[in-house]
Structure formats: C-alpha cells, structure tokens
Backbone as JSON, one array per atom type, in Angstrom:
{
  "sequence": "MSDIRSELKYASSHEWARLEEDGTVTVGISDHAQDALGDVVYVETPEVGQTLNAGEEAGVVESVKAASDIYAPISGEVIAVNEALEDEPETVNSSPYDDGWFFKVKPSDESELDKLMDADAYRAESEED",
  "N": [[15.27, -39.75, 150.19], [14.11, -41.69, 152.93], [15.12, -42.0, 156.04], [15.25, -45.46, 157.36], [16.06, -47.53, 160.46], [17.73, -50.26, 160.73], [17.47, -51.55, 163.02], [15.1, -51.51, 164.53], [11.36, -51.93, 164.76], [8.48, -51.91, 162.69], [4.89, -50.2, 162.67], [2.72, -50.28, 160.11], [0.94, -48.1, 160.51], [3.06, -46.23, 160.85], [4.66, -45.88, 163.73], [7.45, -46.68, 165.19], [8.85, -48.94, 166.82], [11.45, -49.6, 169.22], [13.27, -51.96, 171.67], [14.27, -51.87, 174.49], [17.45, -52.65, 176.37], [16.67, -52.67, 178.88], [14.11, -54.1, 178.84], [11.67, -52.38, 178.31], [10.06, -50.83, 175.92], [10.6, -48.37, 173.26], [8.89, -45.49, 171.96], [7.82, -44.21, 168.74], [7.88, -41.71, 165.46], [8.09, -42.69, 162.4], [10.93, -41.76, 160.57], [9.9, -40.9, 157.89], [7.34, -40.61, 158.48], [7.3, -38.06, 159.71], [8.15, -36.77, 157.87], [6.25, -36.24, 156.05], [4.2, -35.44, 157.19], [5.23, -32.51, 157.85], [6.15, -29.75, 159.09], [6.01, -30.02, 162.37], [3.82, -29.0, 164.74], [2.7, -29.82, 167.59], [2.5, -32.02, 169.85], [0.79, -34.64, 171.43], [0.92, -36.48, 173.81], [0.42, -40.08, 175.8], [-1.17, -40.71, 178.88], [1.05, -41.3, 181.56], [1.18, -44.3, 183.29], [-1.3, -45.3, 181.91], [-2.77, -47.96, 180.41], [-1.98, -49.49, 177.4], [-3.61, -51.05, 174.46], [-2.11, -53.29, 171.8], [-2.26, -51.11, 168.11], [-4.15, -49.62, 169.49], [-5.55, -45.93, 169.74], [-3.11, -43.98, 171.17], [-2.41, -41.15, 171.33], [-1.4, -37.98, 169.77], [-0.6, -36.17, 166.81], [0.54, -33.03, 165.68], [0.69, -31.26, 162.87], [1.7, -28.53, 160.32], [0.41, -29.11, 158.39], [-1.69, -31.27, 159.1], [-3.08, -33.17, 161.39], [-2.68, -36.2, 162.79], [-3.51, -39.43, 164.52], [-2.03, -41.03, 166.63], [-1.18, -44.57, 167.26], [-0.51, -47.26, 169.54], [1.92, -49.47, 168.82], [2.55, -51.88, 170.13], [0.71, -53.49, 172.94], [0.72, -52.68, 176.53], [1.94, -51.0, 179.33], [2.13, -47.51, 179.89], [5.11, -46.24, 180.65], [6.51, -43.57, 180.96], [6.73, -40.92, 179.22], [7.69, -38.15, 176.53], [8.1, -35.73, 177.84], [9.9, -33.44, 176.88], [8.69, -32.61, 174.19], [6.4, -31.16, 174.47], [7.36, -28.42, 174.65], [9.2, -28.23, 172.93], [7.88, -29.65, 170.21], [8.85, -29.74, 167.55], [11.61, -31.42, 167.7], [10.46, -33.7, 166.84], [10.84, -33.8, 163.99], [13.71, -33.26, 163.54], [14.81, -34.94, 165.07], [13.73, -37.74, 164.96], [14.3, -40.66, 165.51], [15.7, -40.04, 168.19], [15.87, -37.95, 170.08], [13.4, -37.07, 169.49], [11.45, -39.05, 170.37], [8.45, -40.71, 171.64], [6.94, -41.99, 173.5], [7.23, -44.53, 176.47], [6.94, -47.95, 176.83], [5.9, -50.53, 179.49], [5.9, -53.89, 177.97], [3.42, -56.09, 177.59], [3.19, -58.18, 176.15], [5.7, -59.07, 174.69], [6.47, -60.63, 172.58], [4.4, -59.62, 170.91], [6.42, -57.85, 169.29], [7.56, -59.28, 167.19], [5.44, -59.13, 165.18], [5.27, -57.0, 164.15], [6.61, -55.02, 161.45], [9.93, -55.16, 159.86], [12.6, -53.62, 158.83], [13.46, -53.71, 155.95], [10.72, -54.78, 155.18], [9.04, -52.8, 155.83], [10.29, -50.35, 154.83], [9.59, -50.89, 152.32], [6.76, -50.8, 152.15], [6.59, -48.22, 152.9], [7.41, -46.9, 150.56], [5.42, -47.02, 148.79], [3.61, -45.59, 149.12]],
  "CA": [[15.0, -41.4, 150.66], [13.79, -41.7, 154.22], [16.05, -42.99, 157.22], [14.87, -46.16, 158.24], [16.53, -47.91, 160.98], [17.54, -51.49, 160.83], [17.09, -51.95, 164.45], [13.69, -50.62, 164.57], [10.59, -52.78, 164.71], [8.04, -50.58, 162.78], [3.84, -50.43, 162.89], [1.77, -49.92, 159.06], [0.55, -46.75, 160.75], [4.12, -45.3, 161.0], [5.29, -45.46, 164.6], [8.67, -47.58, 165.41], [8.9, -49.67, 168.25], [12.81, -49.97, 169.86], [12.97, -52.93, 172.51], [15.52, -51.29, 174.87], [17.95, -53.62, 176.95], [16.14, -52.93, 180.08], [12.9, -54.84, 178.38], [11.15, -51.18, 177.58], [9.88, -49.97, 174.5], [10.42, -46.99, 172.86], [7.87, -45.54, 170.76], [8.28, -42.97, 167.96], [7.19, -42.24, 164.66], [9.0, -42.64, 161.53], [11.15, -40.42, 159.38], [9.0, -40.99, 156.77], [6.21, -40.3, 158.5], [7.51, -36.79, 160.12], [8.21, -35.95, 156.51], [5.15, -36.53, 155.21], [3.22, -34.19, 157.97], [5.93, -31.36, 157.51], [6.76, -28.99, 160.32], [4.97, -30.66, 163.78], [4.12, -27.8, 166.21], [2.54, -29.91, 168.76], [2.47, -33.14, 170.26], [0.0, -35.17, 172.62], [1.35, -38.17, 174.77], [-0.4, -40.81, 176.22], [-0.52, -40.47, 180.26], [2.01, -42.57, 182.35], [0.4, -45.59, 183.98], [-2.28, -45.84, 181.02], [-2.68, -49.3, 179.58], [-3.07, -48.97, 175.46], [-3.86, -52.4, 173.46], [-1.83, -52.84, 170.2], [-2.94, -50.67, 167.46], [-4.96, -48.54, 170.22], [-4.52, -44.82, 170.03], [-1.95, -43.53, 172.28], [-2.3, -39.67, 170.96], [-1.99, -37.19, 168.53], [0.52, -35.31, 166.25], [-0.08, -32.11, 165.05], [1.47, -30.14, 161.86], [1.28, -27.46, 159.93], [-0.13, -29.8, 157.36], [-2.4, -32.05, 159.15], [-3.29, -33.57, 162.65], [-2.53, -37.54, 162.9], [-3.1, -40.05, 165.32], [-0.64, -42.2, 167.17], [-1.22, -45.59, 167.7], [0.68, -48.13, 170.29], [2.3, -50.9, 168.25], [2.35, -52.92, 171.43], [0.16, -53.61, 174.06], [1.85, -52.33, 177.53], [1.66, -49.72, 180.51], [3.23, -46.48, 179.69], [5.86, -45.98, 181.85], [7.19, -42.81, 180.37], [6.27, -39.96, 178.06], [8.68, -37.37, 176.21], [7.84, -34.24, 178.07], [10.1, -32.45, 175.94], [7.81, -32.38, 172.56], [5.14, -30.15, 175.01], [7.89, -27.05, 174.64], [9.88, -28.57, 171.92], [7.49, -30.14, 169.32], [10.02, -29.82, 166.27], [12.38, -32.36, 167.93], [10.2, -34.61, 166.11], [11.39, -33.18, 162.6], [15.16, -33.2, 163.72], [15.6, -36.18, 165.72], [12.63, -38.8, 165.15], [14.03, -41.8, 166.28], [16.6, -40.47, 169.14], [15.32, -37.25, 171.07], [12.03, -37.13, 168.9], [10.79, -40.11, 170.79], [6.79, -39.99, 172.04], [6.41, -42.71, 174.99], [8.03, -45.57, 176.65], [6.08, -49.07, 177.69], [6.73, -51.67, 179.82], [5.1, -54.3, 176.98], [2.37, -57.11, 178.08], [3.59, -58.96, 175.67], [6.66, -58.84, 174.16], [5.83, -61.38, 171.43], [3.66, -58.56, 169.62], [7.1, -57.04, 168.25], [7.39, -59.97, 165.81], [4.15, -58.71, 164.48], [5.53, -55.54, 163.37], [7.6, -54.48, 160.19], [11.25, -55.25, 160.12], [13.45, -52.39, 158.05], [13.09, -54.09, 154.41], [9.29, -54.4, 155.27], [8.94, -50.87, 156.14], [11.1, -49.92, 153.56], [8.53, -51.74, 150.81], [5.58, -50.28, 152.21], [6.38, -46.63, 152.7], [8.25, -46.57, 149.41], [4.09, -47.21, 148.16], [2.84, -44.39, 149.63]],
  "C": [[14.69, -41.25, 152.45], [15.01, -42.3, 155.19], [15.71, -44.12, 157.89], [15.95, -47.02, 158.62], [16.33, -49.04, 161.05], [17.17, -52.35, 161.79], [16.02, -51.83, 165.06], [12.84, -51.8, 164.12], [8.89, -51.0, 163.64], [6.48, -51.04, 162.21], [3.11, -49.81, 160.95], [1.02, -48.43, 159.23], [1.59, -45.78, 160.93], [4.8, -45.09, 162.03], [6.83, -46.75, 164.27], [8.83, -47.79, 166.69], [10.35, -50.2, 168.39], [12.67, -50.96, 171.51], [14.47, -52.21, 173.27], [16.28, -52.76, 175.66], [17.52, -53.88, 178.77], [14.29, -53.65, 180.16], [11.97, -53.74, 178.21], [11.24, -51.05, 176.67], [9.84, -48.65, 174.17], [9.74, -46.67, 171.52], [7.96, -44.21, 170.07], [7.19, -43.08, 166.7], [8.05, -42.15, 163.34], [9.38, -41.57, 160.88], [10.45, -40.21, 158.53], [7.65, -40.36, 157.05], [5.92, -38.47, 159.16], [7.67, -36.05, 158.64], [7.1, -35.56, 155.8], [4.61, -35.34, 155.95], [3.84, -33.07, 158.12], [6.29, -30.85, 158.91], [5.47, -29.26, 161.86], [4.95, -29.52, 164.84], [3.04, -28.29, 167.14], [2.0, -31.43, 168.92], [1.26, -33.57, 171.32], [0.51, -36.3, 172.83], [0.01, -38.73, 175.59], [-0.12, -40.33, 178.17], [0.39, -41.78, 180.86], [1.09, -43.05, 183.19], [-1.05, -46.24, 183.07], [-1.35, -47.31, 180.02], [-3.03, -49.51, 178.28], [-2.48, -50.77, 175.53], [-2.97, -52.19, 172.37], [-2.94, -52.44, 169.29], [-4.22, -49.49, 168.25], [-4.33, -47.3, 169.81], [-3.87, -44.27, 171.25], [-1.91, -41.78, 171.95], [-2.15, -39.2, 169.75], [-0.45, -36.24, 168.43], [0.1, -34.57, 165.23], [0.95, -31.22, 164.01], [1.0, -29.15, 161.29], [0.17, -28.13, 158.3], [-1.68, -30.26, 157.58], [-2.09, -32.42, 160.57], [-3.37, -35.67, 162.24], [-2.97, -38.21, 163.81], [-1.67, -40.72, 165.44], [-1.06, -43.26, 167.68], [-0.35, -46.45, 168.41], [0.86, -49.22, 169.5], [2.56, -51.85, 168.83], [1.54, -52.64, 172.68], [1.47, -53.41, 175.66], [1.0, -51.22, 178.33], [2.6, -48.9, 180.05], [3.97, -46.3, 180.8], [6.58, -44.37, 181.68], [6.73, -42.16, 179.14], [7.47, -38.81, 177.94], [8.12, -36.05, 176.53], [8.54, -33.08, 177.56], [9.79, -32.03, 175.02], [6.78, -31.49, 173.84], [6.11, -28.74, 174.19], [8.58, -27.44, 173.22], [9.37, -29.25, 170.25], [8.35, -30.59, 167.74], [11.15, -30.74, 166.2], [12.05, -33.99, 166.65], [10.57, -34.66, 164.8], [12.45, -33.73, 162.65], [15.38, -34.51, 164.28], [14.3, -37.62, 165.67], [12.65, -39.94, 165.84], [15.13, -41.57, 167.64], [15.54, -39.45, 170.16], [13.47, -37.04, 170.61], [10.91, -38.42, 169.69], [9.45, -39.87, 171.7], [6.58, -40.68, 173.59], [6.88, -44.29, 175.31], [7.06, -46.78, 177.02], [6.7, -49.82, 178.5], [5.64, -53.03, 179.34], [4.45, -55.69, 178.25], [2.92, -58.2, 177.61], [4.72, -58.85, 174.4], [6.8, -59.47, 173.05], [5.43, -60.52, 169.9], [4.88, -57.73, 169.06], [7.22, -57.75, 167.05], [6.66, -60.01, 165.18], [4.79, -57.95, 163.65], [6.58, -55.84, 162.31], [8.94, -54.75, 160.51], [11.57, -53.59, 158.55], [13.0, -52.54, 156.73], [11.47, -53.65, 154.2], [8.64, -53.49, 154.98], [9.43, -49.72, 154.95], [9.96, -49.79, 152.37], [7.5, -50.76, 150.91], [5.44, -48.82, 151.86], [6.77, -46.06, 151.64], [6.25, -46.81, 148.26], [3.44, -46.28, 148.66], [3.03, -43.28, 148.62]]
}
C-alpha cells in the first residue's frame, strides 16, 4: 500500500502539492507514482522564474522503466527547484514527500488547490490504476 499523506493535495497525474506556511506551494510526485516508475535515474525540473499554468508540463522524471512528464498542479511562478535531485535522483524513491520534492511555486491563484484531490479521493483513484 502506498503512503498517501492526508495534509497534501493530489493531481490525477500523480503530483502532490503542499501549501507551506509562507504561502508557497511545494510540488513532487506521489509515493504511488515513484513506486510505479521504479528506480528514478534522472529528474528535469522547470527553471526558476518560469511561470506555469495548472496542468502544464513542468519537467520530466526518468526511471529504469520509463520517462514520465511532470505537470504543474497549480498555476504560479517557480521560485525554487530541488537541485539535489541532479546528483541524487534516487531521492525521489526514498523520500518522495520530503527530500524528493521537485519545485516550489508562488501560486497565482491559491484557490486552484481546492480543485485537486484530497488523500481519500487520491487513494480511491490510485487503487483503480
């Protein structure tokens, strides 16, 4: 059973989003997604300063099995990327919700978080995969 954290919001494309105390949103991929991908060998993140729209392609994650696009779960400006993933992409497998985050955005419309799934809805959807 995958780890699905209740404090996060989830996109159907398996990205998670966490609203931080400073109003920024941290984004990564779910435990379910990293498990399905297998051993992650490369992560491409968006550029700092890049503006993303919800649902827009924001990067790529490659594993020994496949490559998968990463999508922005909400709109906003990218304010930070997890540069540690360049040297240690396997962190996505070992710590998908903590050290394995992909990027942080300053949301242009925080209410877009309400359109994402809560943990129960994501659990139900991921069990159908």
